[in-house]
């Protein structure tokens, strides 16, 4: 093909709208947490219960490169802005959060560097708004934390085979906003407000995350006021 024909072809593609590829999602975000690892959990809209989780590495030179992705599930009532979320609404909070530690009923996958806490028979996650242990692991269950207002972790053998704590309402808990938001293994359907992926994907994520690289998770929608690019 003549050189001039190549130029015309490229020009024609640009005119048809086939311009340069869009930057990777983390490069279009307002903030990524300051680390060199990022997980994005994106749903099409706030009413969605499914979407995609993608994990990213920031490589030398500052470029973000996709390390993997998997289908995801969200709350049975969709997603809502984290600051406006209310406990018991079955909504997944949008926002940018740290990942304090990992836990699981099963042993940590080979290569896991994250702090990993094994679930025992007396392991609970307190969701009692009246408890001093609100939104915290409690082992054994705290005396002021009612069992009816808490999760007995070992009873969720599928979902909590492996999980990462999402730092929503964690550092300085606001009563009534919500507790026990995790990235965990799929159950039978949508979650009660967490983000879930397949067991295989969860194991890959745990083997990939490195606390020294300060990973965060960004949960949001494709567009609108809760768009992940606005976090």
mmCIF file of C-alpha atoms in Angstrom:
data_model
loop_
_atom_site.group_PDB
_atom_site.id
_atom_site.type_symbol
_atom_site.label_atom_id
_atom_site.label_comp_id
_atom_site.label_asym_id
_atom_site.label_seq_id
_atom_site.Cartn_x
_atom_site.Cartn_y
_atom_site.Cartn_z
ATOM 1 C CA UNK A 1 0.000 0.000 0.000
ATOM 2 C CA UNK A 2 1.262 3.490 -0.877
ATOM 3 C CA UNK A 3 2.258 5.715 2.119
ATOM 4 C CA UNK A 4 -0.422 8.217 1.125
ATOM 5 C CA UNK A 5 -3.065 5.494 1.285
ATOM 6 C CA UNK A 6 -2.057 4.645 4.874
ATOM 7 C CA UNK A 7 -2.446 8.289 5.879
ATOM 8 C CA UNK A 8 -5.883 8.435 4.268
ATOM 9 C CA UNK A 9 -6.925 5.274 6.055
ATOM 10 C CA UNK A 10 -5.901 6.592 9.503
ATOM 11 C CA UNK A 11 -7.547 9.928 8.759
ATOM 12 C CA UNK A 12 -10.721 8.168 7.683
ATOM 13 C CA UNK A 13 -10.828 6.174 10.912
ATOM 14 C CA UNK A 14 -10.517 9.352 12.963
ATOM 15 C CA UNK A 15 -13.375 10.916 10.993
ATOM 16 C CA UNK A 16 -15.492 7.866 11.749
ATOM 17 C CA UNK A 17 -14.914 8.374 15.473
ATOM 18 C CA UNK A 18 -12.309 5.638 15.974
ATOM 19 C CA UNK A 19 -9.919 7.955 17.824
ATOM 20 C CA UNK A 20 -7.240 6.983 20.316
ATOM 21 C CA UNK A 21 -8.384 4.612 23.078
ATOM 22 C CA UNK A 22 -9.713 6.137 26.295
ATOM 23 C CA UNK A 23 -7.295 6.276 29.224
ATOM 24 C CA UNK A 24 -7.665 3.433 31.735
ATOM 25 C CA UNK A 25 -10.357 3.996 34.346
ATOM 26 C CA UNK A 26 -8.007 4.972 37.226
ATOM 27 C CA UNK A 27 -6.542 7.766 35.077
ATOM 28 C CA UNK A 28 -10.053 9.208 34.709
ATOM 29 C CA UNK A 29 -10.743 9.211 38.443
ATOM 30 C CA UNK A 30 -10.444 12.274 40.654
ATOM 31 C CA UNK A 31 -8.500 10.300 43.275
ATOM 32 C CA UNK A 32 -7.262 6.726 43.617
ATOM 33 C CA UNK A 33 -6.119 6.690 47.248
ATOM 34 C CA UNK A 34 -2.453 7.434 46.686
ATOM 35 C CA UNK A 35 -1.252 3.849 46.405
ATOM 36 C CA UNK A 36 -0.058 1.746 43.499
ATOM 37 C CA UNK A 37 -2.874 -0.814 43.622
ATOM 38 C CA UNK A 38 -6.564 -0.124 43.088
ATOM 39 C CA UNK A 39 -9.750 -2.180 42.884
ATOM 40 C CA UNK A 40 -12.702 -0.676 41.019
ATOM 41 C CA UNK A 41 -16.216 -2.040 41.535
ATOM 42 C CA UNK A 42 -18.483 -0.491 38.917
ATOM 43 C CA UNK A 43 -22.211 -0.953 38.293
ATOM 44 C CA UNK A 44 -24.097 0.460 35.301
ATOM 45 C CA UNK A 45 -26.463 2.518 37.516
ATOM 46 C CA UNK A 46 -27.552 2.863 41.142
ATOM 47 C CA UNK A 47 -30.423 0.408 40.645
ATOM 48 C CA UNK A 48 -28.069 -2.305 39.391
ATOM 49 C CA UNK A 49 -27.237 -5.417 41.371
ATOM 50 C CA UNK A 50 -24.449 -6.579 39.038
ATOM 51 C CA UNK A 51 -21.363 -5.035 37.495
ATOM 52 C CA UNK A 52 -17.613 -5.578 37.247
ATOM 53 C CA UNK A 53 -14.709 -5.651 39.674
ATOM 54 C CA UNK A 54 -11.323 -4.837 38.157
ATOM 55 C CA UNK A 55 -7.958 -4.707 39.870
ATOM 56 C CA UNK A 56 -5.179 -2.412 38.689
ATOM 57 C CA UNK A 57 -1.435 -1.901 39.134
ATOM 58 C CA UNK A 58 0.295 1.447 38.842
ATOM 59 C CA UNK A 59 3.582 0.669 37.103
ATOM 60 C CA UNK A 60 6.789 2.733 36.894
ATOM 61 C CA UNK A 61 6.095 5.837 34.859
ATOM 62 C CA UNK A 62 2.699 6.308 36.512
ATOM 63 C CA UNK A 63 0.609 4.219 34.090
ATOM 64 C CA UNK A 64 -2.281 2.103 35.402
ATOM 65 C CA UNK A 65 -2.442 -1.423 33.996
ATOM 66 C CA UNK A 66 -5.310 -3.867 34.440
ATOM 67 C CA UNK A 67 -4.242 -6.937 36.409
ATOM 68 C CA UNK A 68 -7.587 -8.768 36.261
ATOM 69 C CA UNK A 69 -11.355 -8.452 36.295
ATOM 70 C CA UNK A 70 -14.433 -10.457 37.228
ATOM 71 C CA UNK A 71 -18.231 -10.137 37.245
ATOM 72 C CA UNK A 72 -19.474 -8.620 40.504
ATOM 73 C CA UNK A 73 -22.662 -8.422 42.531
ATOM 74 C CA UNK A 74 -23.876 -5.527 44.654
ATOM 75 C CA UNK A 75 -26.648 -4.904 47.171
ATOM 76 C CA UNK A 76 -30.135 -6.236 46.538
ATOM 77 C CA UNK A 77 -31.375 -2.629 46.523
ATOM 78 C CA UNK A 78 -28.544 -1.330 44.356
ATOM 79 C CA UNK A 79 -26.018 1.343 45.277
ATOM 80 C CA UNK A 80 -26.227 4.615 47.199
ATOM 81 C CA UNK A 81 -23.801 7.406 48.052
ATOM 82 C CA UNK A 82 -21.813 6.264 51.059
ATOM 83 C CA UNK A 83 -22.421 9.382 53.152
ATOM 84 C CA UNK A 84 -26.192 9.001 52.698
ATOM 85 C CA UNK A 85 -26.408 5.264 53.346
ATOM 86 C CA UNK A 86 -28.565 3.881 56.162
ATOM 87 C CA UNK A 87 -28.069 0.546 57.877
ATOM 88 C CA UNK A 88 -30.391 -2.282 56.898
ATOM 89 C CA UNK A 89 -31.216 -0.914 53.449
ATOM 90 C CA UNK A 90 -29.413 -3.651 51.453
ATOM 91 C CA UNK A 91 -27.566 -0.984 49.470
ATOM 92 C CA UNK A 92 -23.880 -0.946 48.595
ATOM 93 C CA UNK A 93 -22.166 2.321 49.582
ATOM 94 C CA UNK A 94 -20.313 4.155 46.833
ATOM 95 C CA UNK A 95 -17.019 5.857 47.563
ATOM 96 C CA UNK A 96 -13.270 5.349 47.805
ATOM 97 C CA UNK A 97 -12.192 3.200 50.749
ATOM 98 C CA UNK A 98 -9.130 1.574 52.207
ATOM 99 C CA UNK A 99 -8.936 -2.164 52.890
ATOM 100 C CA UNK A 100 -8.008 -2.660 56.561
ATOM 101 C CA UNK A 101 -7.454 -6.443 56.532
ATOM 102 C CA UNK A 102 -8.572 -9.764 55.088
ATOM 103 C CA UNK A 103 -10.305 -12.683 56.758
ATOM 104 C CA UNK A 104 -11.773 -16.043 55.953
ATOM 105 C CA UNK A 105 -13.148 -19.348 57.119
ATOM 106 C CA UNK A 106 -10.635 -21.053 54.828
ATOM 107 C CA UNK A 107 -6.882 -20.591 54.979
ATOM 108 C CA UNK A 108 -5.410 -17.656 53.095
ATOM 109 C CA UNK A 109 -4.560 -18.406 49.460
ATOM 110 C CA UNK A 110 -0.918 -19.100 48.729
ATOM 111 C CA UNK A 111 0.981 -15.838 48.277
ATOM 112 C CA UNK A 112 -1.358 -13.720 50.424
ATOM 113 C CA UNK A 113 0.601 -10.815 51.951
ATOM 114 C CA UNK A 114 -2.358 -9.038 53.526
ATOM 115 C CA UNK A 115 -3.050 -9.428 57.260
ATOM 116 C CA UNK A 116 -5.468 -12.364 57.266
ATOM 117 C CA UNK A 117 -7.672 -13.311 60.198
ATOM 118 C CA UNK A 118 -9.133 -16.808 60.396
ATOM 119 C CA UNK A 119 -12.806 -17.090 61.324
ATOM 120 C CA UNK A 120 -13.471 -19.199 64.420
ATOM 121 C CA UNK A 121 -16.631 -20.533 66.025
ATOM 122 C CA UNK A 122 -16.884 -17.461 68.283
ATOM 123 C CA UNK A 123 -16.070 -14.841 65.614
ATOM 124 C CA UNK A 124 -18.727 -12.146 65.159
ATOM 125 C CA UNK A 125 -19.050 -8.847 63.318
ATOM 126 C CA UNK A 126 -20.937 -6.455 65.563
ATOM 127 C CA UNK A 127 -23.664 -4.390 63.894
ATOM 128 C CA UNK A 128 -25.436 -3.350 67.085
ATOM 129 C CA UNK A 129 -25.698 0.448 67.114
ATOM 130 C CA UNK A 130 -25.698 0.459 70.906
ATOM 131 C CA UNK A 131 -22.447 -1.469 71.254
ATOM 132 C CA UNK A 132 -18.954 -0.108 71.805
ATOM 133 C CA UNK A 133 -17.871 -2.770 69.292
ATOM 134 C CA UNK A 134 -20.072 -1.382 66.494
ATOM 135 C CA UNK A 135 -18.655 -2.216 63.050
ATOM 136 C CA UNK A 136 -15.837 -4.279 64.504
ATOM 137 C CA UNK A 137 -14.791 -7.914 64.656
ATOM 138 C CA UNK A 138 -15.768 -9.227 68.077
ATOM 139 C CA UNK A 139 -14.295 -12.481 69.384
ATOM 140 C CA UNK A 140 -16.053 -13.594 71.447
ATOM 141 C CA UNK A 141 -19.155 -11.486 70.886
ATOM 142 C CA UNK A 142 -19.050 -8.433 73.156
ATOM 143 C CA UNK A 143 -21.482 -8.468 76.080
ATOM 144 C CA UNK A 144 -23.151 -5.276 74.859
ATOM 145 C CA UNK A 145 -23.497 -6.541 71.268
ATOM 146 C CA UNK A 146 -26.752 -8.396 70.639
ATOM 147 C CA UNK A 147 -26.510 -11.558 68.545
ATOM 148 C CA UNK A 148 -29.643 -10.558 66.630
ATOM 149 C CA UNK A 149 -27.844 -7.375 65.555
ATOM 150 C CA UNK A 150 -24.604 -9.056 64.509
ATOM 151 C CA UNK A 151 -23.200 -11.503 61.968
ATOM 152 C CA UNK A 152 -21.959 -14.858 63.217
ATOM 153 C CA UNK A 153 -19.234 -15.064 60.601
ATOM 154 C CA UNK A 154 -18.773 -18.820 60.523
ATOM 155 C CA UNK A 155 -22.389 -19.362 59.454
ATOM 156 C CA UNK A 156 -21.605 -17.743 56.062
ATOM 157 C CA UNK A 157 -19.360 -20.547 54.897
ATOM 158 C CA UNK A 158 -19.637 -19.734 51.208
ATOM 159 C CA UNK A 159 -19.506 -15.928 51.313
ATOM 160 C CA UNK A 160 -16.819 -15.661 53.959
ATOM 161 C CA UNK A 161 -14.553 -18.404 52.686
ATOM 162 C CA UNK A 162 -12.387 -15.368 51.861
ATOM 163 C CA UNK A 163 -13.064 -11.648 52.278
ATOM 164 C CA UNK A 164 -11.509 -8.199 52.483
ATOM 165 C CA UNK A 165 -12.863 -5.635 54.923
ATOM 166 C CA UNK A 166 -13.934 -2.472 53.070
ATOM 167 C CA UNK A 167 -13.193 0.608 55.150
ATOM 168 C CA UNK A 168 -16.684 2.053 54.855
ATOM 169 C CA UNK A 169 -17.762 3.691 58.152
ATOM 170 C CA UNK A 170 -14.796 1.974 59.777
ATOM 171 C CA UNK A 171 -12.228 4.482 61.032
ATOM 172 C CA UNK A 172 -14.786 6.654 62.872
ATOM 173 C CA UNK A 173 -18.069 4.730 62.762
ATOM 174 C CA UNK A 174 -21.309 6.698 62.498
ATOM 175 C CA UNK A 175 -24.132 4.821 64.212
ATOM 176 C CA UNK A 176 -26.898 3.860 61.834
ATOM 177 C CA UNK A 177 -24.838 4.284 58.675
ATOM 178 C CA UNK A 178 -23.934 0.649 58.303
ATOM 179 C CA UNK A 179 -21.522 -2.048 59.379
ATOM 180 C CA UNK A 180 -19.903 -5.124 57.919
ATOM 181 C CA UNK A 181 -19.249 -4.044 54.325
ATOM 182 C CA UNK A 182 -16.872 -6.494 52.675
ATOM 183 C CA UNK A 183 -15.527 -7.687 49.345
ATOM 184 C CA UNK A 184 -16.347 -11.386 49.576
ATOM 185 C CA UNK A 185 -17.279 -14.539 47.667
ATOM 186 C CA UNK A 186 -20.613 -14.764 45.830
ATOM 187 C CA UNK A 187 -23.588 -16.184 47.632
ATOM 188 C CA UNK A 188 -26.799 -17.213 45.871
ATOM 189 C CA UNK A 189 -27.710 -13.728 44.630
ATOM 190 C CA UNK A 190 -27.242 -10.023 45.348
ATOM 191 C CA UNK A 191 -25.618 -9.029 48.622
ATOM 192 C CA UNK A 192 -26.944 -7.223 51.691
ATOM 193 C CA UNK A 193 -24.718 -4.256 50.817
ATOM 194 C CA UNK A 194 -21.323 -5.776 50.145
ATOM 195 C CA UNK A 195 -19.492 -6.390 46.857
ATOM 196 C CA UNK A 196 -19.006 -10.005 45.835
ATOM 197 C CA UNK A 197 -17.069 -11.919 43.198
ATOM 198 C CA UNK A 198 -16.496 -15.594 42.445
ATOM 199 C CA UNK A 199 -14.383 -17.659 44.821
ATOM 200 C CA UNK A 200 -11.657 -17.987 42.194
ATOM 201 C CA UNK A 201 -11.574 -14.219 41.658
ATOM 202 C CA UNK A 202 -11.467 -13.556 45.408
ATOM 203 C CA UNK A 203 -8.493 -15.853 45.761
ATOM 204 C CA UNK A 204 -6.699 -14.108 42.905
ATOM 205 C CA UNK A 205 -7.360 -10.716 44.481
ATOM 206 C CA UNK A 206 -5.985 -11.850 47.853
ATOM 207 C CA UNK A 207 -2.840 -13.252 46.246
ATOM 208 C CA UNK A 208 -2.417 -9.961 44.343
ATOM 209 C CA UNK A 209 -3.055 -7.322 47.024
ATOM 210 C CA UNK A 210 0.014 -6.017 48.832
ATOM 211 C CA UNK A 211 -0.521 -3.800 51.911
ATOM 212 C CA UNK A 212 2.811 -2.094 51.241
ATOM 213 C CA UNK A 213 1.293 -0.720 48.023
ATOM 214 C CA UNK A 214 -1.670 0.851 49.877
ATOM 215 C CA UNK A 215 -4.529 -0.652 47.863
ATOM 216 C CA UNK A 216 -7.967 0.985 47.909
ATOM 217 C CA UNK A 217 -11.351 0.060 46.491
ATOM 218 C CA UNK A 218 -13.486 2.508 44.516
ATOM 219 C CA UNK A 219 -17.184 1.605 44.355
ATOM 220 C CA UNK A 220 -19.418 3.535 41.989
ATOM 221 C CA UNK A 221 -21.514 3.684 38.857
ATOM 222 C CA UNK A 222 -20.634 4.282 35.229
ATOM 223 C CA UNK A 223 -22.137 7.796 35.236
ATOM 224 C CA UNK A 224 -24.133 10.279 37.287
ATOM 225 C CA UNK A 225 -23.462 11.704 40.736
ATOM 226 C CA UNK A 226 -22.166 8.344 42.003
ATOM 227 C CA UNK A 227 -19.879 7.760 38.996
ATOM 228 C CA UNK A 228 -16.610 6.115 39.950
ATOM 229 C CA UNK A 229 -14.768 8.791 37.966
ATOM 230 C CA UNK A 230 -16.078 11.427 40.392
ATOM 231 C CA UNK A 231 -14.696 9.769 43.525
#
